[in-house]
Coordinates of C-alpha atoms and ligand atoms in Angstrom, one line a residue:
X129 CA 64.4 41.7 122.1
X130 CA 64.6 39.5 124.8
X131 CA 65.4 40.8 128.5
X132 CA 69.1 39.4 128.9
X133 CA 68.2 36.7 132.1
X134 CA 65.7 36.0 129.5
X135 CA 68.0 35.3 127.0
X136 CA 70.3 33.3 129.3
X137 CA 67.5 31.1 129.9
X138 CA 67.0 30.3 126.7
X139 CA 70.3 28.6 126.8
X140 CA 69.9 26.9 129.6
X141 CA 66.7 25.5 129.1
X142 CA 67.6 23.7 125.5
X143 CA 70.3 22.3 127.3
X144 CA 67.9 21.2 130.3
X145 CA 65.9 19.4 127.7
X146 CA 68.4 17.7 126.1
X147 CA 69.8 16.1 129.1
X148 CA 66.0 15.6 130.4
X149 CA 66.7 17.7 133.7
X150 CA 63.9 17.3 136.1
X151 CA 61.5 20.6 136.3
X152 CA 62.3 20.5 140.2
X153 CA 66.0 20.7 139.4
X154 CA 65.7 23.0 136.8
X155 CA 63.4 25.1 139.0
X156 CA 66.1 25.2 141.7
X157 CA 68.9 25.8 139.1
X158 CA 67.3 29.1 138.1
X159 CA 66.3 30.6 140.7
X160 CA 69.7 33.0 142.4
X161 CA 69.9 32.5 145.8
X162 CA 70.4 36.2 146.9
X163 CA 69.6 39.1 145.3
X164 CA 71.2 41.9 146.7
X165 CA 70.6 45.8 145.8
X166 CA 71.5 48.8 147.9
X167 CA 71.7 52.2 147.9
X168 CA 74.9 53.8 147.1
X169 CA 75.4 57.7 148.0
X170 CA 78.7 59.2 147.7
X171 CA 79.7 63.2 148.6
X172 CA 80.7 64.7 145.3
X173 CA 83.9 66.5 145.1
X174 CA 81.7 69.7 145.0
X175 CA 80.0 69.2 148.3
X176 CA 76.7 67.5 146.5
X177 CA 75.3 64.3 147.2
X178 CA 74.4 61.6 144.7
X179 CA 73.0 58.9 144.6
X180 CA 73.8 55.4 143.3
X181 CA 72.4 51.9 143.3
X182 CA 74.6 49.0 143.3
X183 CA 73.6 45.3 142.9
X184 CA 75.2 41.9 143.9
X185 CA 73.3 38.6 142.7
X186 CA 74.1 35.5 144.1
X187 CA 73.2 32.7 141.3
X188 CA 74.5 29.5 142.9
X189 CA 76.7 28.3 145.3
X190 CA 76.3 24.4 144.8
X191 CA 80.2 23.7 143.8
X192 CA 81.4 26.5 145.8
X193 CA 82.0 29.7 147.0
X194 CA 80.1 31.9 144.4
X195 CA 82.5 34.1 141.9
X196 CA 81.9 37.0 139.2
X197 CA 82.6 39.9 138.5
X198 CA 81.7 44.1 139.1
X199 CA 80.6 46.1 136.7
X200 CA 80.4 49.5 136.3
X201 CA 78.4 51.2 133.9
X202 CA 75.4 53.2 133.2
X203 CA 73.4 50.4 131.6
X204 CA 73.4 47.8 134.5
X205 CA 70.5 46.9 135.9
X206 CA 69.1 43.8 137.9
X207 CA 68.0 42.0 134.9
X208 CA 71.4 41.9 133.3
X209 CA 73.7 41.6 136.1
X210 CA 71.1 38.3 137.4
X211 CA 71.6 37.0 133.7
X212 CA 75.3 37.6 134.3
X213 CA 75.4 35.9 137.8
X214 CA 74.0 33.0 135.8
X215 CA 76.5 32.5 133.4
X216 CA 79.2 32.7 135.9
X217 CA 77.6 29.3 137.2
X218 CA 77.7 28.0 134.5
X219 CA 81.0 29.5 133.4
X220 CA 82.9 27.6 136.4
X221 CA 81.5 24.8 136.1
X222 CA 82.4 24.3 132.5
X223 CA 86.4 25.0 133.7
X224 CA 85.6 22.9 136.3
X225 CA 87.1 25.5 139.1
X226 CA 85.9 25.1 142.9
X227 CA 83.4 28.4 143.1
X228 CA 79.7 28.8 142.0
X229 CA 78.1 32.2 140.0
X230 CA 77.9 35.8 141.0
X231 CA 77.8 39.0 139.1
X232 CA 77.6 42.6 141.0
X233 CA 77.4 46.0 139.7
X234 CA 76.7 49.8 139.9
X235 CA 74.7 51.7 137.9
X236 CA 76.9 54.4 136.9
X237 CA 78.8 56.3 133.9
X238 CA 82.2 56.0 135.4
X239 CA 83.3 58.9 133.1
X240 CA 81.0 61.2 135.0
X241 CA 83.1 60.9 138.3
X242 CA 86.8 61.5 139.5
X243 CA 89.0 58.7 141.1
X244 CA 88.5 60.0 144.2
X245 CA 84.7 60.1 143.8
X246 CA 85.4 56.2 142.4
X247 CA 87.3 55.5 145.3
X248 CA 84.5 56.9 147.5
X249 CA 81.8 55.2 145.2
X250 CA 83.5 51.3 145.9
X251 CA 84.0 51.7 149.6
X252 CA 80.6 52.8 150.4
X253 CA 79.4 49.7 148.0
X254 CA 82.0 47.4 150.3
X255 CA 80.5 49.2 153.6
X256 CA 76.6 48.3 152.3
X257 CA 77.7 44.7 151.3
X258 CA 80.6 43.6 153.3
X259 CA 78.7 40.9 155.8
X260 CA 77.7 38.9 152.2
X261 CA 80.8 38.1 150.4
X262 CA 84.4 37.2 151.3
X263 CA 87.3 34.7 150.9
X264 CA 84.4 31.3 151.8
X265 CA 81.2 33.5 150.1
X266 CA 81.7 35.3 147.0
X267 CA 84.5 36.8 145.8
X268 CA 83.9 39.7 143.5
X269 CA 86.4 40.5 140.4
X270 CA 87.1 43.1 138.0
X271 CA 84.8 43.6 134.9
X272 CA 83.5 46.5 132.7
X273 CA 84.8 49.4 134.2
X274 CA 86.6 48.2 137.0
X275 CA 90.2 47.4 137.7
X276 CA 92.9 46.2 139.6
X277 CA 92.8 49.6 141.3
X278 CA 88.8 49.2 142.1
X279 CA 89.7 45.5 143.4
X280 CA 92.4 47.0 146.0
X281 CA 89.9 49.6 147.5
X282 CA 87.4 47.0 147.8
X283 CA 90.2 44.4 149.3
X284 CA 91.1 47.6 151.9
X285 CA 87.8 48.8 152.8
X286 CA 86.4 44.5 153.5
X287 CA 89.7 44.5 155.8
X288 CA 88.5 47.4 158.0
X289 CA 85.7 44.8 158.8
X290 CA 87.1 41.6 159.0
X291 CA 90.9 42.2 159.0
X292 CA 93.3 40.9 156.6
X293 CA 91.8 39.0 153.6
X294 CA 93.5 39.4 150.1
X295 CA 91.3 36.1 148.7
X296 CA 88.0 38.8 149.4
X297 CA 88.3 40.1 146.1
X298 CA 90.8 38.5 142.8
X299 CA 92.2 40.9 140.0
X300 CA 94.1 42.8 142.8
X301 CA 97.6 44.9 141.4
X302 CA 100.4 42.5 141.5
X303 CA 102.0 44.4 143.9
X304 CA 99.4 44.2 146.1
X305 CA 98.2 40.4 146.5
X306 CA 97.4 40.2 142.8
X307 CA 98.7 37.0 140.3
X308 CA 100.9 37.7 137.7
X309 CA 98.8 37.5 134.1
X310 CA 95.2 37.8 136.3
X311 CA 95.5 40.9 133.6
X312 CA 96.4 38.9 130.5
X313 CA 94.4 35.9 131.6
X314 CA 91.0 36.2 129.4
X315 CA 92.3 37.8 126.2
X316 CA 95.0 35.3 126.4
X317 CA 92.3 32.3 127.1
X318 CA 90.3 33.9 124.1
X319 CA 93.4 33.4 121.7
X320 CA 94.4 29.9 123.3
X321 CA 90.9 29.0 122.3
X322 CA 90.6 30.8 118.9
X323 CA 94.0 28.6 117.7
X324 CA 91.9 25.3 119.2
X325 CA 88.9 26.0 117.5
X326 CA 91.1 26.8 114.3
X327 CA 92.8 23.4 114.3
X328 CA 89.8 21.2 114.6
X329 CA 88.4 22.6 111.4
X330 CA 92.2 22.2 109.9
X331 CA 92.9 25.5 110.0
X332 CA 95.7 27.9 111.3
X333 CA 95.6 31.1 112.4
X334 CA 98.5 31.8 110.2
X335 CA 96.2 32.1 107.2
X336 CA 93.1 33.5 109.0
X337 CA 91.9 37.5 109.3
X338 CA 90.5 38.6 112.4
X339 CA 88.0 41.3 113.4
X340 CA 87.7 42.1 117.4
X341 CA 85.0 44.7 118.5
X342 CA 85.8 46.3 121.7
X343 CA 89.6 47.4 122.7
X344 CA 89.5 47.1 126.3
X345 CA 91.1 44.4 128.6
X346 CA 89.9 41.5 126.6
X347 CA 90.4 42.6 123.5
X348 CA 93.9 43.9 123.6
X349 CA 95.1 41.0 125.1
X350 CA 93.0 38.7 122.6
X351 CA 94.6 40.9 119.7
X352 CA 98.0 40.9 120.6
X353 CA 97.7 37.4 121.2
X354 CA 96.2 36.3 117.6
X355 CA 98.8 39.0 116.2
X356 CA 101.9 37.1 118.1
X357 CA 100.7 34.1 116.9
X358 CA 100.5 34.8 113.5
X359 CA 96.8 36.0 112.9
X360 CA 96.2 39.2 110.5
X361 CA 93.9 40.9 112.8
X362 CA 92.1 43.3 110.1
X363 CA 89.6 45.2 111.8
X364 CA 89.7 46.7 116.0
X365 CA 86.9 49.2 117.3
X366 CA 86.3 50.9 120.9
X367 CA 83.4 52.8 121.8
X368 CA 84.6 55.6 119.4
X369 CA 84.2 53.6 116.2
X370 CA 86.5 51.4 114.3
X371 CA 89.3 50.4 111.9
X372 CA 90.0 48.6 109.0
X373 CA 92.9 47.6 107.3
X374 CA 93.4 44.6 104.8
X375 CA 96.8 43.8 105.2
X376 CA 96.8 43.9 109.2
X377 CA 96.7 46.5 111.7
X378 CA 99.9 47.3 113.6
X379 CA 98.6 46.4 117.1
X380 CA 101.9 47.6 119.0
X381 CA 100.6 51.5 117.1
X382 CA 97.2 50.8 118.3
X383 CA 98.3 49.8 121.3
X384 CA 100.5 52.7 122.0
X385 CA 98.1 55.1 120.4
X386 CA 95.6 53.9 123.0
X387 CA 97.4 54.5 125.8
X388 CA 98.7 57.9 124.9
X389 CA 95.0 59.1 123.8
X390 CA 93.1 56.6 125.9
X391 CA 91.0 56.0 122.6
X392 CA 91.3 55.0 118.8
X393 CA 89.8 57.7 118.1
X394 CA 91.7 59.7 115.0
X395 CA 93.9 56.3 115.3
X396 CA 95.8 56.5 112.0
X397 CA 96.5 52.8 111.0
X398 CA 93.8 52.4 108.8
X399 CA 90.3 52.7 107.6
X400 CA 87.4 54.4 109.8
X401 CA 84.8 52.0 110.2
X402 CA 81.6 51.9 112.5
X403 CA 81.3 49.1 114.8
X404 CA 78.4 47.6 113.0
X405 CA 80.5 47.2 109.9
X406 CA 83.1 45.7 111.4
X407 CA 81.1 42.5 113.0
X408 CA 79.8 42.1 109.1
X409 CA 83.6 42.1 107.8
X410 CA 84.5 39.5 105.5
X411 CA 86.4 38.0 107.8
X412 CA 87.9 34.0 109.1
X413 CA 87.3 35.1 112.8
X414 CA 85.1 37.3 114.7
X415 CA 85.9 38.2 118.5
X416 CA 83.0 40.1 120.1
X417 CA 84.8 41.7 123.4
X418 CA 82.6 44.6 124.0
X419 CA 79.3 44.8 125.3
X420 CA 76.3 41.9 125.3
X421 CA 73.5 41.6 123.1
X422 CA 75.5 43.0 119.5
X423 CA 74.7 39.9 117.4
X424 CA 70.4 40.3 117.0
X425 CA 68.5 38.7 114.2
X426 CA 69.0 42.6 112.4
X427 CA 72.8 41.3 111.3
X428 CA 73.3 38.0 111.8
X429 CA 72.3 37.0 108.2
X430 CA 74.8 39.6 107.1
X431 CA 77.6 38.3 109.2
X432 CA 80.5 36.6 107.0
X433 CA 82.2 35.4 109.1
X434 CA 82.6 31.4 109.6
X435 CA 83.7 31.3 113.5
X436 CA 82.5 34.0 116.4
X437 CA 84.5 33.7 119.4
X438 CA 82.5 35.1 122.2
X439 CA 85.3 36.9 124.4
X440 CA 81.9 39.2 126.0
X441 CA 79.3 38.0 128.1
X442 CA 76.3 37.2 126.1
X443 CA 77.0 39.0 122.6
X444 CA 74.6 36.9 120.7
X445 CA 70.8 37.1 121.0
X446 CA 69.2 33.2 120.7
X447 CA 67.7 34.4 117.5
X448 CA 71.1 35.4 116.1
X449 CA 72.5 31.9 117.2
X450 CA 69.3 30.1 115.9
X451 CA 70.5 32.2 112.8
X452 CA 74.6 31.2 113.0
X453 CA 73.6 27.6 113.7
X454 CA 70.9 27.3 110.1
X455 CA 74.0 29.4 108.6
X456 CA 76.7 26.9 110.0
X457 CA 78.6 29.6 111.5
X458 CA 80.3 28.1 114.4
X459 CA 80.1 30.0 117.7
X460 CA 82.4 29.0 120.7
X461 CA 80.3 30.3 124.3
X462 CA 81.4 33.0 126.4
X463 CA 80.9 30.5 129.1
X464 CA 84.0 28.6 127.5
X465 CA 85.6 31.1 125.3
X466 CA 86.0 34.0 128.5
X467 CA 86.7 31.6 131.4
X468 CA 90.3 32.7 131.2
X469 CA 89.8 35.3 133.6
X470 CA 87.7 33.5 136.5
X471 CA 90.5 30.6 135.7
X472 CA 93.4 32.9 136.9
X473 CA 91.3 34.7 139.6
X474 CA 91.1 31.2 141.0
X475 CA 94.7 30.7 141.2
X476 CA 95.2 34.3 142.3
X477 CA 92.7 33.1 145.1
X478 CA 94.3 29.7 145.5
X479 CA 97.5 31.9 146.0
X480 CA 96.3 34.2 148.5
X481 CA 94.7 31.3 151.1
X482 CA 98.1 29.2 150.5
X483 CA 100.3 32.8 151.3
X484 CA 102.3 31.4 148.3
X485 CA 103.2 33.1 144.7
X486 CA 103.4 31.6 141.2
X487 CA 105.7 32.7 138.8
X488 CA 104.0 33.5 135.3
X489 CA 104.8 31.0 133.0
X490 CA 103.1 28.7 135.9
X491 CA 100.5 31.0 135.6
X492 CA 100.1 30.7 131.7
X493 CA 101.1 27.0 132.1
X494 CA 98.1 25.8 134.1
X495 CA 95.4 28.3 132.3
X496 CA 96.3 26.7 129.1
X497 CA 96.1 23.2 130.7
X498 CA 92.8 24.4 131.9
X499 CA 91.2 25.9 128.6
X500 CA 92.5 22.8 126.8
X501 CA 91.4 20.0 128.8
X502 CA 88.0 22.4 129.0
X503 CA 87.3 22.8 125.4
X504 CA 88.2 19.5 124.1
X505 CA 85.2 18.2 126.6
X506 CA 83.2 20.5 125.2
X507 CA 84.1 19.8 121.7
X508 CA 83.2 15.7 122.2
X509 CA 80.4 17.0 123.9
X510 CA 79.1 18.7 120.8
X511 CA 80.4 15.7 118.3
X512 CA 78.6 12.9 120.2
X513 CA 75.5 14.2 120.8
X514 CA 75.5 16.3 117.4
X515 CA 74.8 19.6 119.1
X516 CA 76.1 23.0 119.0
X517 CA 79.1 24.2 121.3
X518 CA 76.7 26.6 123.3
X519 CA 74.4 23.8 124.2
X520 CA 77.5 21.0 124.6
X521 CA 79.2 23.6 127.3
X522 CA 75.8 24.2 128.7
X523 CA 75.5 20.1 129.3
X524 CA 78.8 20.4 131.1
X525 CA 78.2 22.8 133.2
X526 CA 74.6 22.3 134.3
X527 CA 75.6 18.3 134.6
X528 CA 78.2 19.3 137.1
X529 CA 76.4 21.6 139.1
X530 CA 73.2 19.6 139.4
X531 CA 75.4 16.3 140.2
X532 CA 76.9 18.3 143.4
X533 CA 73.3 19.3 144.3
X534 CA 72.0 16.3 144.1
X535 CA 75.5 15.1 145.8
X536 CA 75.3 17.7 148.6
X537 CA 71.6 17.6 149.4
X538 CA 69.6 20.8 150.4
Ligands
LIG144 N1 84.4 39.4 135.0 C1 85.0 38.2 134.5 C2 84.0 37.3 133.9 O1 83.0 37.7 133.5 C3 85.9 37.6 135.6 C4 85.2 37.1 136.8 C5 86.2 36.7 137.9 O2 87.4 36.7 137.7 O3 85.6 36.3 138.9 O4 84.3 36.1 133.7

């Protein structure tokens, strides 16, 4: 398999050729501007000392400051988080928000440490990196295995440097600088988009079944979402495995359940499934919202499904959508499909410089506007010049951020 900047790549450079991008420009749209990786130690809660290594890429700043999320989790690495940094240009360029692309992350199994050790673990990461984002630079976000909570240590330990700053970091608490529905924002874009990508193929949501791997922040919001608007969300799954169950799983149960055990785990609403099974469900809809790299040329030929909604960052391998495409399996890009989030973070930033708040249905107003307006461009895209949605979104977004390169100069 294919490394994941790799992978990334791919994407972009299909969509390079098809526009007929210049090898300089492509050259210079590649390559991140900063890669940053530091060390990391923390004192245990038992005295020890150990030893972590945490990594910020800066992909591209052409349209603006640069914005992405922090991840942590025991798989990242540079590769991944610079394929991640990537999409992120790419990403809000496509919703057409003021930032460029950044990813950051820590290498670490989050499970392993306490909150305090956590707490310890993201101001020592803020200490090493401090001097290279901010409000005007990068502004990280919450991601896989971060939260609001992580954001408001990192927002506290950057204002011990360079005094108060709430638009340093986005996906703060509410109480504490935060927008209303920054939570909601990319499970809720993820169903906005699902119902518009439903319609143009003249169907509804009311008669489609759903399967959504990963119950996390995405996909809770994304099922409750489909459930409300009348979706029969089949099949759910977490890291524990999943569930089936043919006339519709109770979502308010699984919600509750999740929050009482912290897993679905022994969750009794239906069938036990693995997660593999589920993304090969005979299903209308398929919402990867776990990890990357799940869709591979092993399953893709098995997948029945006849749209994937990518609410995860890279789920599909380019031999799996080489695969989809031949199959005419639609596939709407995470750089589209997940925007939801960075959307909101902008308006939570936007917020934050103006020292002015939003109410939420403003909030949920203005992301749908955004997503809208964002995939019906991308859906003309696709029509006129008879290409897939990945590489349509892909024109958009590399068209806008070379055009402000070229516009801005070097
Ligand atoms: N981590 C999210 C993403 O991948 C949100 C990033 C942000 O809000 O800056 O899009």
């Amino acid at each position: 398999m294919k490394s994941a900047f790799e992978a990334a790549q791919q994407y972009f450079d299909e969509a390079a050729t098809v526009m007929d991008l210049s090898h300089s420009m492509r050259d210079l749209l590649v390559t991140p501007e900063r890669e940053i990786k530091v060390q990391v130690p923390i004192k245990r809660d038992n005295g020890e000392i150990a030893t972590f290594i945490g990594y910020r890429m800066q992909h591209n700043s052409a349209r603006g400051p640069m914005k992405g999320g922090l991840r942590y989790h025991h798989e990242v690495n540079a590769d991944e988080v610079l394929a991640l940094a990537s999409l992120m240009t790419w990403k809000t360029a496509v919703v057409d928000i003021p930032y460029g692309g950044a990813k950051g992350g820590i290498s670490v199994n989050t499970k392993d440490l306490s909150l305090d050790e956590l707490e310890r673990l993201t101001r020592r990461f803020v200490d090493e990196i401090h001097d290279l984002f901010g409000p005007d630079k990068d502004i990280p976000a919450p991601d896989m295995g971060t939260n609001a909570q992580t954001m408001a240590w990192i927002m506290n330990q950057y204002e011990k440097f360079h005094g108060f700053a709430p638009a340093c970091v986005t996906g703060k608490p509410v109480e504490l600088y935060g927008a209303e529905g920054r939570e909601e924002a990319t499970g809720r874009g993820v169903g906005t988009l699902t119902l518009a990508l439903l319609r143009k193929f003249g169907r509804s949501i009311e008669s489609s079944t759903v399967a959504i791997q990963g119950f996390g922040n995405v996909g809770t919001f994304t099922a409750s979402y489909l459930h409300k608007a009348g979706g029969k969300v089949v099949a759910i799954s977490d890291v524990s495995g999943g569930v089936l169950n043919r006339a519709g799983i109770d979502i308010q149960a699984a919600l509750d359940w999740v929050t009482e055990k912290k897993s679905l785990a022994n969750f009794p609403g239906g069938d036990r499934i693995t997660n593999e099974e589920l993304l090969t469900l005979d299903v209308d809809v398929l919402i990867p919202a776990a990890l990357g790299n799940v869709l591979t040329e092993d399953n893709a030929k098995d997948v029945r499904a006849k749209y994937i909604v990518e609410a995860a960052n890279g789920p599909t391998t380019p031999e799996a959508d080489t695969i989809f495409r031949q199959r005419e399996i639609s596939v709407l890009p995470d750089i589209l499909a997940n925007a939801g989030g960075v959307t909101v973070s902008y308006f939570e930033w936007v917020q934050n410089q103006q020292y002015f708040r939003w109410d939420l249905s403003r909030v949920r107003e203005e992301l749908e506007r955004t997503m809208t307006r964002s995939f019906d461009k991308v859906w003309s895209i696709a029509n006129e010049k008879k290409v897939p949605l990945r590489t349509a979104a892909y024109l958009l977004g590399i068209g806008r951020v070379s055009r402000a390169t070229v516009l801005g100069g070097i």
